[in-house]
CSV table of C-alpha atoms in Angstrom, one decimal:
chain,number,residue,atom,x,y,z
P,1,SER,CA,10.2,15.6,-25.6
P,2,GLU,CA,7.1,13.5,-26.0
P,3,ILE,CA,5.2,14.8,-22.9
P,4,ARG,CA,5.5,18.4,-24.0
P,5,ASN,CA,4.7,17.6,-27.6
P,6,ILE,CA,1.3,16.0,-26.3
P,7,LEU,CA,0.9,19.6,-23.5
P,8,ARG,CA,1.4,21.5,-26.8
P,9,ILE,CA,-1.0,19.5,-29.2
P,10,ASN,CA,-3.6,19.2,-26.9
P,11,LYS,CA,-3.7,22.0,-25.1
P,12,PRO,CA,-5.3,20.2,-21.7
P,13,SER,CA,-7.3,22.0,-19.2
P,14,HIS,CA,-5.5,19.9,-16.6
P,15,ALA,CA,-2.8,17.6,-15.8
P,16,LEU,CA,-3.3,14.5,-13.8
P,17,ILE,CA,-0.2,13.5,-12.4
P,18,PHE,CA,0.7,10.0,-9.9
P,19,CYS,CA,3.4,9.8,-8.6
P,20,GLY,CA,5.3,7.8,-5.2
P,21,HIS,CA,8.0,8.4,-2.9
P,22,GLY,CA,11.6,9.3,-3.1
P,23,LEU,CA,13.0,10.4,-6.2
P,24,SER,CA,10.0,9.1,-8.2
P,25,PHE,CA,8.5,11.7,-6.5
P,26,ILE,CA,10.8,15.4,-7.2
P,27,GLU,CA,10.2,13.5,-10.8
P,28,LYS,CA,6.5,14.6,-11.6
P,29,SER,CA,7.6,17.5,-9.1
P,30,TRP,CA,9.6,18.9,-11.9
P,31,TRP,CA,6.5,17.8,-14.5
P,32,LEU,CA,4.3,19.7,-12.3
P,33,ILE,CA,6.5,23.1,-12.8
P,34,GLN,CA,7.0,22.8,-16.4
P,35,ILE,CA,3.4,22.2,-16.8
P,36,LYS,CA,1.7,25.2,-14.1
P,37,LYS,CA,3.8,27.4,-16.5
P,38,ARG,CA,1.9,26.5,-19.5
P,39,ASN,CA,-1.4,27.6,-17.3
P,40,ILE,CA,-2.4,24.5,-17.0
P,41,LYS,CA,-4.5,23.5,-13.0
P,42,THR,CA,-2.5,20.3,-12.2
P,43,ILE,CA,-3.7,17.4,-10.0
P,44,LEU,CA,-1.4,14.9,-7.9
P,45,ALA,CA,-2.0,12.2,-7.0
P,46,PRO,CA,0.6,10.4,-4.0
P,47,ARG,CA,0.4,6.8,-4.2
P,48,SER,CA,3.0,5.7,-1.5
P,49,GLY,CA,2.8,4.9,1.7
P,50,LEU,CA,6.5,5.0,2.2
P,51,MET,CA,6.0,8.8,1.2
P,52,VAL,CA,6.9,9.7,5.6
P,53,LYS,CA,10.6,7.6,4.6
P,54,SER,CA,10.9,9.6,2.5
P,55,LEU,CA,11.2,12.6,4.9
P,56,GLU,CA,14.2,11.3,6.4
P,57,LEU,CA,16.3,12.6,3.6
P,58,PRO,CA,17.4,16.6,4.5
P,59,PHE,CA,16.4,18.1,1.4
P,60,PHE,CA,13.0,15.7,0.8
P,61,LYS,CA,10.8,18.0,3.2
P,62,ASN,CA,11.5,21.4,1.3
P,63,ILE,CA,10.7,19.5,-2.0
P,64,LEU,CA,7.3,18.2,-0.7
P,65,LYS,CA,5.5,21.4,0.8
P,66,GLY,CA,6.9,22.9,-2.4
P,67,THR,CA,4.4,20.6,-4.5
P,68,ILE,CA,2.1,20.3,-2.8
P,69,LYS,CA,1.5,24.1,-2.2
P,70,LYS,CA,2.0,24.4,-6.4
P,71,ALA,CA,-0.9,22.1,-7.2
P,72,ASP,CA,-4.1,23.4,-7.9
P,73,TYR,CA,-5.6,19.3,-5.8
P,74,ILE,CA,-4.1,16.7,-4.4
P,75,LEU,CA,-6.0,13.0,-4.3
P,76,CYS,CA,-5.6,11.7,-1.0
P,77,GLN,CA,-5.8,8.2,-0.2
P,78,GLY,CA,-8.1,8.8,2.3
P,79,LYS,CA,-7.8,10.7,5.7
P,80,TYR,CA,-4.4,9.8,7.2
P,81,TRP,CA,-3.0,11.2,3.9
P,82,LYS,CA,-5.6,14.3,3.7
P,83,THR,CA,-4.1,15.7,7.2
P,84,PHE,CA,-0.7,14.0,6.5
P,85,TYR,CA,-0.1,16.5,3.4
P,86,LEU,CA,-2.7,19.4,4.9
P,87,ASP,CA,0.7,20.1,7.3
P,88,TYR,CA,1.7,21.3,4.5
P,89,ASP,CA,-0.1,23.5,3.0
P,90,SER,CA,-3.0,24.6,5.2
P,91,SER,CA,-4.1,27.4,3.4
P,92,ASN,CA,-6.7,26.4,1.3
P,93,GLU,CA,-7.8,22.6,2.9
P,94,GLN,CA,-11.1,22.6,-0.5
P,95,LYS,CA,-8.0,21.0,-3.0
P,96,PHE,CA,-7.1,18.0,-0.8
P,97,ILE,CA,-9.4,15.8,-1.8
P,98,GLU,CA,-10.4,12.6,-0.4
P,99,PHE,CA,-9.7,9.7,-3.3
P,100,PRO,CA,-9.7,6.1,-2.2
P,101,ASN,CA,-7.8,3.3,-4.4
P,102,TRP,CA,-10.7,1.6,-6.8
P,103,ILE,CA,-10.0,-2.0,-7.9
P,104,GLU,CA,-11.7,-4.6,-9.7
P,105,ILE,CA,-14.1,-6.5,-7.4
P,106,PRO,CA,-14.4,-10.4,-8.0
P,107,GLN,CA,-17.7,-11.6,-8.4
P,108,ARG,CA,-17.5,-13.3,-4.9
P,109,THR,CA,-19.3,-13.4,-1.5
P,110,THR,CA,-19.9,-10.4,0.8
P,111,THR,CA,-19.9,-11.8,3.4
P,112,LEU,CA,-17.3,-12.6,6.3
P,113,LYS,CA,-15.5,-16.5,6.7
P,114,LYS,CA,-14.8,-16.7,10.5
P,115,ALA,CA,-11.5,-18.3,11.3
P,116,LYS,CA,-11.2,-21.8,12.7
P,117,LEU,CA,-8.2,-23.8,12.9
P,118,PRO,CA,-6.8,-25.5,11.8
P,119,LEU,CA,-5.8,-22.3,10.1
P,120,SER,CA,-4.4,-21.1,6.2
P,121,ILE,CA,-3.4,-17.5,6.5
P,122,ALA,CA,-2.5,-15.6,3.2
P,123,VAL,CA,0.2,-12.8,2.8
P,124,VAL,CA,0.3,-11.4,-0.2
P,125,GLY,CA,1.9,-8.2,-1.7
P,126,TRP,CA,5.4,-7.3,-3.2
P,127,LEU,CA,8.6,-9.2,-1.6
P,128,ASN,CA,10.6,-6.0,0.1
P,129,SER,CA,12.2,-4.8,3.6
P,130,ASP,CA,9.0,-2.1,3.2
P,131,LYS,CA,6.3,-5.5,3.7
P,132,GLY,CA,7.4,-6.5,7.3
P,133,LEU,CA,8.0,-10.0,5.7
P,134,LEU,CA,10.9,-10.6,8.6
P,135,ASP,CA,7.9,-10.1,11.3
P,136,LEU,CA,6.1,-13.1,10.2
P,137,ILE,CA,9.4,-15.6,12.0
P,138,PRO,CA,8.2,-13.8,15.2
P,139,ILE,CA,4.3,-14.2,14.8
P,140,SER,CA,4.8,-17.7,13.5
P,141,LEU,CA,7.3,-19.1,16.2
P,142,ASN,CA,4.4,-17.2,18.4
P,143,LEU,CA,1.4,-18.8,17.1
P,144,LYS,CA,3.4,-22.8,16.7
P,145,GLN,CA,3.8,-22.5,21.2
P,146,GLU,CA,0.2,-21.3,21.1
P,147,ILE,CA,-1.9,-24.3,18.4
P,148,GLY,CA,1.3,-26.7,17.0
P,149,SER,CA,1.7,-26.6,13.4
P,150,ASN,CA,-1.8,-26.6,13.6
P,151,PHE,CA,-1.2,-23.6,10.5
P,152,GLU,CA,0.3,-22.9,7.5
P,153,ILE,CA,1.5,-19.4,5.8
P,154,ILE,CA,1.1,-19.3,2.4
P,155,ILE,CA,3.5,-16.5,0.9
P,156,TYR,CA,2.1,-14.9,-2.6
P,157,GLY,CA,4.7,-12.7,-3.9
P,158,LYS,CA,8.4,-12.2,-5.1
P,159,GLY,CA,11.1,-9.2,-5.1
P,160,PRO,CA,14.7,-9.2,-3.1
P,161,ILE,CA,14.1,-10.3,-0.2
P,162,LYS,CA,12.7,-14.3,-1.5
P,163,ASN,CA,16.2,-15.7,-1.0
P,164,LEU,CA,17.0,-14.3,2.6
P,165,LEU,CA,12.8,-15.4,3.9
P,166,GLU,CA,13.6,-18.5,2.8
P,167,GLN,CA,16.6,-19.1,4.5
P,168,THR,CA,15.0,-17.5,7.6
P,169,ILE,CA,12.6,-19.6,7.3
P,170,LYS,CA,14.7,-21.9,7.3
P,171,GLU,CA,17.1,-21.5,10.0
P,172,ASN,CA,14.0,-21.0,12.7
P,173,ASP,CA,12.6,-24.5,11.1
P,174,LEU,CA,9.8,-22.9,10.2
P,175,ASP,CA,10.0,-24.0,6.3
P,176,GLU,CA,6.7,-26.7,7.6
P,177,VAL,CA,4.0,-23.5,8.4
P,178,ILE,CA,5.3,-21.3,5.9
P,179,LYS,CA,5.1,-21.4,2.1
P,180,ILE,CA,6.2,-19.1,-0.2
P,181,GLN,CA,4.4,-19.8,-4.0
P,182,PRO,CA,5.7,-17.6,-7.5
P,183,TRP,CA,3.5,-14.9,-8.2
P,184,ILE,CA,0.0,-15.4,-9.6
P,185,ASN,CA,-2.3,-13.9,-11.7
P,186,GLN,CA,-5.3,-11.6,-10.4
P,187,LYS,CA,-8.1,-14.2,-10.4
P,188,GLU,CA,-6.1,-17.2,-9.2
P,189,LEU,CA,-5.0,-15.2,-5.9
P,190,TRP,CA,-9.6,-14.6,-5.4
P,191,ASN,CA,-9.6,-18.4,-5.6
P,192,LYS,CA,-6.6,-18.4,-3.3
P,193,LEU,CA,-7.6,-16.0,-0.6
P,194,GLU,CA,-11.4,-17.8,-1.1
P,195,THR,CA,-10.5,-20.9,0.4
P,196,SER,CA,-8.2,-18.9,2.8
P,197,SER,CA,-8.7,-18.5,6.7
P,198,LEU,CA,-7.6,-14.8,7.0
P,199,LEU,CA,-5.5,-12.0,5.4
P,200,LEU,CA,-2.1,-11.4,8.2
P,201,PHE,CA,-0.8,-7.6,6.0
P,202,LEU,CA,2.0,-6.8,8.7
P,203,SER,CA,3.0,-3.0,5.3
P,204,ARG,CA,3.8,-0.1,8.1
P,205,TYR,CA,3.8,2.0,5.7
P,206,GLU,CA,1.2,1.5,3.1
P,207,GLY,CA,-1.6,4.4,0.5
P,208,MET,CA,-3.8,2.4,0.9
P,209,PRO,CA,-3.6,-1.6,0.2
P,210,ASN,CA,-5.1,-3.2,-2.4
P,211,ALA,CA,-4.8,-6.5,-0.7
P,212,ILE,CA,-7.2,-5.9,1.9
P,213,MET,CA,-9.9,-4.7,0.0
P,214,GLU,CA,-10.0,-7.7,-1.9
P,215,SER,CA,-10.1,-9.8,0.5
P,216,PHE,CA,-12.1,-8.1,2.1
P,217,ALA,CA,-13.9,-8.6,-1.1
P,218,CYS,CA,-13.7,-12.6,-1.5
P,219,GLY,CA,-14.9,-12.5,2.6
P,220,LEU,CA,-11.6,-13.0,4.1
P,221,PRO,CA,-11.1,-10.7,7.5
P,222,VAL,CA,-7.8,-9.4,7.9
P,223,LEU,CA,-4.5,-8.9,11.0
P,224,ALA,CA,-2.9,-5.5,10.1
P,225,TYR,CA,-0.7,-2.9,11.4
P,226,LYS,CA,-3.1,-0.6,13.1
P,227,THR,CA,-0.7,2.5,11.0
P,228,SER,CA,-1.9,4.9,7.6
P,229,THR,CA,-5.1,4.2,6.0
P,230,ILE,CA,-5.4,0.6,7.6
P,231,PRO,CA,-7.9,1.3,10.3
P,232,GLU,CA,-10.3,3.2,7.8
P,233,LEU,CA,-10.9,-0.3,6.4
P,234,VAL,CA,-10.5,-2.6,9.2
P,235,SER,CA,-12.9,-1.7,11.7
P,236,ASP,CA,-11.3,-3.6,14.7
P,237,GLY,CA,-13.7,-6.6,15.9
P,238,LYS,CA,-16.1,-6.4,13.0
P,239,ASN,CA,-13.9,-6.9,9.4
P,240,GLY,CA,-10.1,-7.8,11.1
P,241,TYR,CA,-8.7,-7.1,14.3
P,242,LEU,CA,-5.7,-4.5,14.5
P,243,PHE,CA,-3.1,-4.7,16.2
P,244,GLU,CA,0.3,-1.9,16.5
P,245,TYR,CA,4.0,-2.3,16.5
P,246,ASN,CA,6.0,-3.4,18.6
């Protein structure tokens, strides 16, 4: 294969292996084994918060444990994930390296704005069932009771539950306050964030969310669930607020 030819010709000393969860992780685990057979040091970089859900598969825990043990280094997206992966190989803590996400920083203010009415709440990300987007319905209904229609929630994204989300919004008479906008490029998104009041981030399964870091770069406070690496980014009461999932 092409990868085998690259390894044979270039003879690298180290291989950096990015991986997701589930089948992606299993595929990269196989590659890690093949690479190590060539006496190449391996650096495994898991990037998915859904790794936690993959553990629900009966065979996955053993695959994860074996792969973590075989890898020479593990790049962890924060303290949360370092602790998580250490559970699968505590024999050598030095191989677990905290390496937070890197992003392009927009040339914006770093001063966080204070949210005031009327609220313009941004929601950014892939529209799938793991991102907590249906939680917007009870949140919006509660907001309407508290402040009437003195707010809007703008969702920037696309994905498989878009139609379901639109239908649920309409069924709850929230189409005046919740709007779904098409996916936009990075610079357009920064402009939208800069004119918003805050970012609402509802995902409970995250590696290290770029959307939160980009929001801070645009001067936007963040409301998010207290889960995964999010408390490493959001200081409750300082640059945003954290709340428990209920």
